[in-house]
Tab-separated table of C-alpha atoms in Angstrom:
chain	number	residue	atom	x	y	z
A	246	UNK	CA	117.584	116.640	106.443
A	247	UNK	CA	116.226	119.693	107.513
A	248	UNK	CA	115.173	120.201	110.987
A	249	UNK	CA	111.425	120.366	109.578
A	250	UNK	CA	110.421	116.971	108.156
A	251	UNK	CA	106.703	118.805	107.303
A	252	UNK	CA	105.819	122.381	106.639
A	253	UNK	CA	102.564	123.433	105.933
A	254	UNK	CA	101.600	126.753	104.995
A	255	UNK	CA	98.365	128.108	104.675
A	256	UNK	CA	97.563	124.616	102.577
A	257	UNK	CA	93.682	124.289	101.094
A	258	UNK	CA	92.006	121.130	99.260
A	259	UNK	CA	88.883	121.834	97.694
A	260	UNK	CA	86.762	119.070	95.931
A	261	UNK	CA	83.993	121.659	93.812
A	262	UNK	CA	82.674	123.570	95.657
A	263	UNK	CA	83.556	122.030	98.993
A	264	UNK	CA	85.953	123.478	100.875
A	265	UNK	CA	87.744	120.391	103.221
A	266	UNK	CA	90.865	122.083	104.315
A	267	UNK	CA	91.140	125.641	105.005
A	268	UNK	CA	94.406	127.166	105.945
A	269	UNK	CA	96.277	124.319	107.411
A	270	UNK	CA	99.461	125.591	109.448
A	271	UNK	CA	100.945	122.884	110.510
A	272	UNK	CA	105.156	121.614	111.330
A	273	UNK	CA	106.587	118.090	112.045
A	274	UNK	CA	110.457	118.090	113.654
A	275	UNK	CA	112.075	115.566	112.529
A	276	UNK	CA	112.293	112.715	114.068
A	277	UNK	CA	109.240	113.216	116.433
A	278	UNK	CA	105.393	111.656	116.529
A	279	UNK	CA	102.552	114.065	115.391
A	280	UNK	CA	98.928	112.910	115.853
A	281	UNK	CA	96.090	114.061	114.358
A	282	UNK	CA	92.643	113.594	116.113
A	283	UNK	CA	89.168	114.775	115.604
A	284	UNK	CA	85.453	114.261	114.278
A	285	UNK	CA	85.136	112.191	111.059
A	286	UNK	CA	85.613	114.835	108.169
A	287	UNK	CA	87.595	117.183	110.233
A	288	UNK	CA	89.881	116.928	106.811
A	289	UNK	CA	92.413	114.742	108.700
A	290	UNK	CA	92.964	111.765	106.272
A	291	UNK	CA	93.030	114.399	103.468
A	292	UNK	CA	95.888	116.191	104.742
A	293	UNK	CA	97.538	113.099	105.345
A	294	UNK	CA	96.772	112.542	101.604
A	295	UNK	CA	97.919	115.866	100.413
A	296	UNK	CA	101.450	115.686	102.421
A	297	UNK	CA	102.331	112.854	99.784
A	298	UNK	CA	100.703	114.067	97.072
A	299	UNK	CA	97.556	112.068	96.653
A	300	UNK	CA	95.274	115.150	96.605
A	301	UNK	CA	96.277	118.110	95.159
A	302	UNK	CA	96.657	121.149	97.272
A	303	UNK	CA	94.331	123.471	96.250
A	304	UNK	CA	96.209	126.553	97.609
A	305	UNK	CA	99.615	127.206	99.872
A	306	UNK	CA	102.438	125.098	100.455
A	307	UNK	CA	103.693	122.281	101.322
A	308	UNK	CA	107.699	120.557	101.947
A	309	UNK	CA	108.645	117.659	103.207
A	310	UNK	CA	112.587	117.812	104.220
A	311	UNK	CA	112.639	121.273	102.389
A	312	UNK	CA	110.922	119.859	99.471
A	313	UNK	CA	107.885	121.512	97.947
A	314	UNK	CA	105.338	118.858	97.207
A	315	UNK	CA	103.609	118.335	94.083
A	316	UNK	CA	104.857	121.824	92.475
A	317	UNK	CA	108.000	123.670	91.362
A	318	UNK	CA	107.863	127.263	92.121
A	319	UNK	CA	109.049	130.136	89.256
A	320	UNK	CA	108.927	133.536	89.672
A	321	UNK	CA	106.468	133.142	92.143
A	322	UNK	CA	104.086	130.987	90.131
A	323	UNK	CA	103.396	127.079	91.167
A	324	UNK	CA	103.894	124.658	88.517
A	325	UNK	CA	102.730	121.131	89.098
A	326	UNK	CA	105.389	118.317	88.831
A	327	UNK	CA	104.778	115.580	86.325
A	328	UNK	CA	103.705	112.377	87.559
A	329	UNK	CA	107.241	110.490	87.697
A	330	UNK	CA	108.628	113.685	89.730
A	331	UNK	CA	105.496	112.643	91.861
A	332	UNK	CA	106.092	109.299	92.732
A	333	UNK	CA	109.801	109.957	92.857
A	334	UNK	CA	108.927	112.346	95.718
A	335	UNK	CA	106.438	109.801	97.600
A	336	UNK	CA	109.321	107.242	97.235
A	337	UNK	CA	110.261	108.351	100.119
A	338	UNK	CA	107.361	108.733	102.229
A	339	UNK	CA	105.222	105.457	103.715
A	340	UNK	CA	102.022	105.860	103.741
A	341	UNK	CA	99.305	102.818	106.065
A	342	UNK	CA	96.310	102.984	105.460
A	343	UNK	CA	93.287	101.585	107.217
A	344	UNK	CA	92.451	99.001	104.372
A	345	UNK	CA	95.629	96.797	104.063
A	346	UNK	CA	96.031	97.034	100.233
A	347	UNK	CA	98.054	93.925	100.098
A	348	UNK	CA	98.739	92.085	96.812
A	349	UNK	CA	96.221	88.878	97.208
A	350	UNK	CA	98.123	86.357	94.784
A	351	UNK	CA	101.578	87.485	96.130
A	352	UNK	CA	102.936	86.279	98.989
A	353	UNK	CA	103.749	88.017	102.297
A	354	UNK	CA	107.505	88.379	100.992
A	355	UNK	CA	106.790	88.920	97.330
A	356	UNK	CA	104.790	91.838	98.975
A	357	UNK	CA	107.126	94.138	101.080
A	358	UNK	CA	110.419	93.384	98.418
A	359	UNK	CA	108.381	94.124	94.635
A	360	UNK	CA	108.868	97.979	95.432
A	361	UNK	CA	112.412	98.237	96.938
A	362	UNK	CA	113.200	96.411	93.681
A	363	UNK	CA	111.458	97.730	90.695
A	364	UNK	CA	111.378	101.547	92.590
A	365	UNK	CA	114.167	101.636	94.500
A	366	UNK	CA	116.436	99.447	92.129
A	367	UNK	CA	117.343	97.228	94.846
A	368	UNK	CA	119.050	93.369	94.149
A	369	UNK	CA	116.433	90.697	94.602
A	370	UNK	CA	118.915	88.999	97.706
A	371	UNK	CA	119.468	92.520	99.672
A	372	UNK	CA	115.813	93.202	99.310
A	373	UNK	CA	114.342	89.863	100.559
A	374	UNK	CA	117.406	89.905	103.445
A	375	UNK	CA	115.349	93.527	104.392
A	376	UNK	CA	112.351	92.405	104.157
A	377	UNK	CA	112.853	88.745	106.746
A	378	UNK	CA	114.880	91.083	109.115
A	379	UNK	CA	111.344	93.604	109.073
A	380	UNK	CA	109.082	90.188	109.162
A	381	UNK	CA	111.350	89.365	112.397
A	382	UNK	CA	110.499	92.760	113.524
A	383	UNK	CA	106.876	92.668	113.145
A	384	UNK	CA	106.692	89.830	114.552
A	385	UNK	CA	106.027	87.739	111.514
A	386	UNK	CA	109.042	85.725	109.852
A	387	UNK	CA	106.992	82.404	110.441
A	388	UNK	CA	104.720	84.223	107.789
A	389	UNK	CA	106.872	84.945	104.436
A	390	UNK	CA	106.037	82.154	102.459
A	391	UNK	CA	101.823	82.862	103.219
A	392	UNK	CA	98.977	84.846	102.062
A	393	UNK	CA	97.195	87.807	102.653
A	394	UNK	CA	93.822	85.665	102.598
A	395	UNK	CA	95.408	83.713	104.926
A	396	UNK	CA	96.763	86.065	107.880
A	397	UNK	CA	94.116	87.967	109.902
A	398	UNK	CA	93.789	91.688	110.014
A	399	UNK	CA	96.387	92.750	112.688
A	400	UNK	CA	99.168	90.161	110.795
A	401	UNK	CA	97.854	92.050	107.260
A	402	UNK	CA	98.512	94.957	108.578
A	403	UNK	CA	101.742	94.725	110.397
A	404	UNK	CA	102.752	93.942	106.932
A	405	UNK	CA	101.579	96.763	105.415
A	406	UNK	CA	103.893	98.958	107.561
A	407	UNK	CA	106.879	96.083	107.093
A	408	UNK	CA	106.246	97.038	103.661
A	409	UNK	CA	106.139	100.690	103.841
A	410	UNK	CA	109.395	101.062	106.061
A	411	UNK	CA	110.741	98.619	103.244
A	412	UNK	CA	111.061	101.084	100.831
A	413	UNK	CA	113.657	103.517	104.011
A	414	UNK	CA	110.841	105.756	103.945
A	415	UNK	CA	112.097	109.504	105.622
A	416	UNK	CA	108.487	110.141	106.753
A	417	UNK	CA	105.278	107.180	107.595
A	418	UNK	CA	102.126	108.789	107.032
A	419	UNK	CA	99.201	106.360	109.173
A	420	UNK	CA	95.639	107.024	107.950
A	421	UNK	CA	93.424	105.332	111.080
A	422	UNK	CA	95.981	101.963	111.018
A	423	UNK	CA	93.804	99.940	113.485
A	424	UNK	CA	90.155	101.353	112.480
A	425	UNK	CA	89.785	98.517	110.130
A	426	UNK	CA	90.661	95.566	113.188
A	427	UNK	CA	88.838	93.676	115.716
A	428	UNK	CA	89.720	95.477	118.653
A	429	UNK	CA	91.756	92.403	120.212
A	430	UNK	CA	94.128	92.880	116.773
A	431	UNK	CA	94.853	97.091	117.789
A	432	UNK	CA	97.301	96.424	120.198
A	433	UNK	CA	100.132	94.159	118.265
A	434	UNK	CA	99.839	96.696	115.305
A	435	UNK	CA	100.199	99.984	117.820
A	436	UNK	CA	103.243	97.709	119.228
A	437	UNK	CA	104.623	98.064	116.139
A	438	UNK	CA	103.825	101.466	115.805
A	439	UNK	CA	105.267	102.552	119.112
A	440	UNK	CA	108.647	100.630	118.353
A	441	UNK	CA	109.324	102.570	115.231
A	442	UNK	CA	108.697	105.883	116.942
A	443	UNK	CA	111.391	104.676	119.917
A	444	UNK	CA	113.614	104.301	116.364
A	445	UNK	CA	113.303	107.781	116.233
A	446	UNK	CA	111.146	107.304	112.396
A	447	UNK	CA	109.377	110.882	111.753
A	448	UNK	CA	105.697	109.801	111.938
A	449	UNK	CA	102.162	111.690	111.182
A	450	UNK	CA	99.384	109.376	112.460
A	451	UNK	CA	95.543	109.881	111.899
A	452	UNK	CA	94.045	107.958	115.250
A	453	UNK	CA	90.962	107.902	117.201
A	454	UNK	CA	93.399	106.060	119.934
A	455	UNK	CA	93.721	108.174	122.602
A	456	UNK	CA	96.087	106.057	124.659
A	457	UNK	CA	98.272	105.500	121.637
A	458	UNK	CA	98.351	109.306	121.210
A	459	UNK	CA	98.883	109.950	124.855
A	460	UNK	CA	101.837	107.525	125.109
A	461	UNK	CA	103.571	108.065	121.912
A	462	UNK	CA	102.899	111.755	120.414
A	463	UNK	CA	105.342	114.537	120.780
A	464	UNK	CA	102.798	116.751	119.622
A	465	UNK	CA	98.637	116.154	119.238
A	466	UNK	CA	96.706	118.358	116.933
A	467	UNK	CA	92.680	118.658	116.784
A	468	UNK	CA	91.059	119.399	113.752
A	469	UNK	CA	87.626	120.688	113.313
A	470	UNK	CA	85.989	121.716	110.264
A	471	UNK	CA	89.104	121.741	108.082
A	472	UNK	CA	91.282	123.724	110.365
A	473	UNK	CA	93.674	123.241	113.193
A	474	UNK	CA	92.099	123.613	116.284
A	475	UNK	CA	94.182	122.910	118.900
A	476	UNK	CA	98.261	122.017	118.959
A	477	UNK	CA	100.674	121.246	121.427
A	478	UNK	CA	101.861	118.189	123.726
A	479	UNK	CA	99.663	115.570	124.805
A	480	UNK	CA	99.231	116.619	128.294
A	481	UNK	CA	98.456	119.856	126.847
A	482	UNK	CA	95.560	118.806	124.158
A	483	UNK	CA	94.144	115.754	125.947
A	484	UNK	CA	94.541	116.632	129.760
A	485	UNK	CA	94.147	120.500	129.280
A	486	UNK	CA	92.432	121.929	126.350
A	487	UNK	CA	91.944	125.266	125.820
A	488	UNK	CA	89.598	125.067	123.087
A	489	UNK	CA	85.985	124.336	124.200
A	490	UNK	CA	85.435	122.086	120.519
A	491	UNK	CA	88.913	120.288	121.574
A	492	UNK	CA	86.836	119.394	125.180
A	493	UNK	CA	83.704	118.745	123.430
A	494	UNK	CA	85.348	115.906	121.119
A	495	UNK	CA	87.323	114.788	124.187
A	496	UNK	CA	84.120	114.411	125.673
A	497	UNK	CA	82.124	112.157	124.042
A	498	UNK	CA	85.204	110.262	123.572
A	499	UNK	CA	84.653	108.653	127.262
């Protein structure tokens, strides 16, 4: 691993003629908790999209663990990767998102152990001993043989990350985990959350959770507009801002 688990240079997504992210400079250390906060279509969940290769970067670059993302580079000249060499790469990065995205007619096992065994190539027994140890985790071994229809939304989505961290992801990507849940249902999935950043798991989290930011985040970052606005620890960004559209966000936050 390199000592960077995300390094973003100068990265731009354009969809037409509209311009969503526009010069994103942006690192992740390894092993620490990045959160992303701002106004809805600040371009933070497409970022989050383009670090796995979802969305296409328009222009820059962007590795994950040294890698370049979505393109090989000759002579100078970006080449995209094929579509294998694509999901080969986001193999390895988890990605939550705020609808669950669980298989309906599988159940809450069958879920978190089909990828580690038809992508990862693991054996049916070591991938179904993973995935009760994670269920134990989550707080949800009672729940293997259920499903989705039949869990609520926080017990959907703590499998949705028992699934993602399944698969021994380097990197969890968290696109607005709780937005979707009743707000009694935030906290057990942010529990979750906060346990695999004490594991030391590299994590990039979209959030309109302030406290969750606040307790968790190494470093916060506000985007506006498609830019960074504002970077640096969470006493720095959400006790002290230096921007005044960081303070105006803050704000009307409370």
């Amino acid at each position: 691993m390199t000592d960077l688990m995300i390094d973003a240079q100068q990265v731009c997504k354009s969809f037409g003629q509209l311009e969503v992210l526009k010069g994103i400079d942006l690192q992740v250390p390894t092993g620490t908790v990045t959160c992303l906060i701002g106004p809805s279509g600040s371009g933070k969940s497409t970022f989050l999209r383009c670090v796995n290769h979802l969305e296409k970067v328009t222009a820059g670059r962007l590795y994950v663990d040294g890698e370049l993302i979505g393109y090989r580079e000759r002579n100078g000249v970006l080449h995209e990767i094929s579509e294998k060499e694509a999901a080969r790469q986001r193999a390895d990065i988890g990605m939550v998102f705020q609808q669950f995205n669980l298989f309906p007619h599988r159940t809450v096992l069958e879920n978190i152990i089909e990828a580690p065994i038809h992508v990862k190539g693991h054996s049916a027994a070591a991938a179904k001993k993973r995935a009760l140890e994670l269920l134990e985790q989550v707080g949800l071994a009672h729940k293997a043989g259920a499903y989705p229809v039949q869990l609520s939304g926080g017990q959907q989505q703590r499998v949705a990350i028992a699934r993602a961290v399944a698969m021994e992801p380097k990197l969890m990507l968290f696109d607005e985990p709780t937005s979707a849940l009743d707000p009694e249902l935030v906290g057990e999935v942010l529990r979750v959350m906060r346990q695999l950043a004490e594991d030391g798991m590299t994590m990039m989290v979209v959030t309109h959770e302030m406290g969750f930011a606040r307790e968790v985040a190494d470093t916060v970052v506000f985007m506006d507009g498609g830019k960074v606005i504002e970077a640096g620890s969470p006493e720095q960004v959400l006790d002290n801002p230096q921007e005044g559209r960081t303070r105006a966000f803050l704000s009307s936050l409370f």
